Amino acid sequence: MLIVKGGFLIDPKGADSGVKDIIIDGDRIVNICEPDSDLVKGLMSDADCKVIDATGKMVAPGLVDCHVHFRDPGFTYKEDIETGAGAAARGGFTTVVMMGNTQPHMDNVDTIKDVLERGAQTGIRVYTCGNVTRDMAGKELVDMDALINAGAVLFTDDGKPITDASLMEKACTEAAKRGKVISLHEEDPSFITDNGINAGEVAEKLGLKGSPRDAEISMVKRDIEIAEKTGAEIVVQHISAAESVELIRDARKRGVKVHAEATPHHFTLTQDAVLKFGSLAKMNPPLRLESDRMAIIEGLKDGTIEMIATDHAPHSREEKQKDLKSAPSGITGLEISLALGIRELVETGLLTMEELIDRMSAGPAGVYGLDAGYIKEGGLADLVVFDPGEEWSFVQSASKSSNTPFLGQRLPGKISFTICKGNIVYAG
Ligand SMILES: [Zn+2]
């Protein structure tokens, strides 16, 4: 028996927030009581009962990140499933979905079964995508039924767009038949000379051409049309341009089943970060303008963007130390996502805490149909206990890699405990 006592429960839907005692037995929440109930007093006298004093802290559903790169198999010098899950737990995440630009790719049953078996040993809930196309080559569809049976929860070729429109249409038709969502990396490579940096003032200063916003906007436009035509459900991953947010807002009003995710870095930083942090601010799609950043926040506020996803993308120090043009894109993000959400969205008054927690738990769980993102009696005992006002220093990462511009910063929202399946998987 585990009791999380006296914390302020955050209900992502906002209805049942308040100070509560949460009683956990095994991997389930068995009771949610008003403070100081006779039930809790009685249980606390039991020697086997462990109590977490959450007084003055917030208790939210375990966070959900449907976009992480654990680099396993194939690139385990950057990250592996165990270290990735460790970084997730440290960041308050109890559910993650791994991307499939691994080696081998997540285009076959054996690899999917292997990563899920190893994910099940980590203490948190580790899910995986299946790829849309074989070898992520954009030529031939995978066997969707086989990958679903093996455990794939969504389909994506993340890292690469599906440039062939007829293949995209076929993929959408097949995914829709099976009730699965396709997640899309929306950047048309034909527009891009140097990826990872916004085409504009900053790129010019650095002598680079960069990645123009039209690379994203054109793909978002095309894929909204395909989703509308086929009835498929799609996600625009790591949205970066204001126009894309607007396209999705309009499409959703027409009933198109299109969703979007925003990364913590896209709602925190702009292209100027590249001047300060170099390759640690290089990512695909790139950081853009302040007006884009604000449009993303507006999208998060009004629910056009239902999910915050870290796109946790570990790379080795040697790789990121290459010159800006040849260094790989992407940064880590699992450990600082909640902190940046609190600092940039809640402390600024742009989102409520309930809205932030929704976009980091119930939102993504809802889009992909995962059992997560709520706190209720009989439900999963997956929780994060944190103090939004308490600062901490991000000096060391649980990830194998530390390619993030936020390393060394003081951040709000210190996490005290992450609980998954009724077990404490991180204690801060
Ligand atoms: Zn990604």
JSON list of C-alpha atoms and ligand atoms in Angstrom, two decimals, residues 67 69 158 238 311, ligand 1:
[
{"chain": "A", "resi": 67, "resn": "HIS", "atom": "CA", "xyz": [7.59, 11.26, -29.53]},
{"chain": "A", "resi": 69, "resn": "HIS", "atom": "CA", "xyz": [14.05, 8.69, -29.85]},
{"chain": "A", "resi": 158, "resn": "ASP", "atom": "CA", "xyz": [9.50, 10.47, -38.29]},
{"chain": "A", "resi": 238, "resn": "HIS", "atom": "CA", "xyz": [6.77, 19.16, -33.86]},
{"chain": "A", "resi": 311, "resn": "ASP", "atom": "CA", "xyz": [11.12, 14.85, -29.68]},
{"chain": "B", "resi": 1, "resn": "ZN", "atom": "ZN", "xyz": [11.50, 13.04, -33.95]}
]
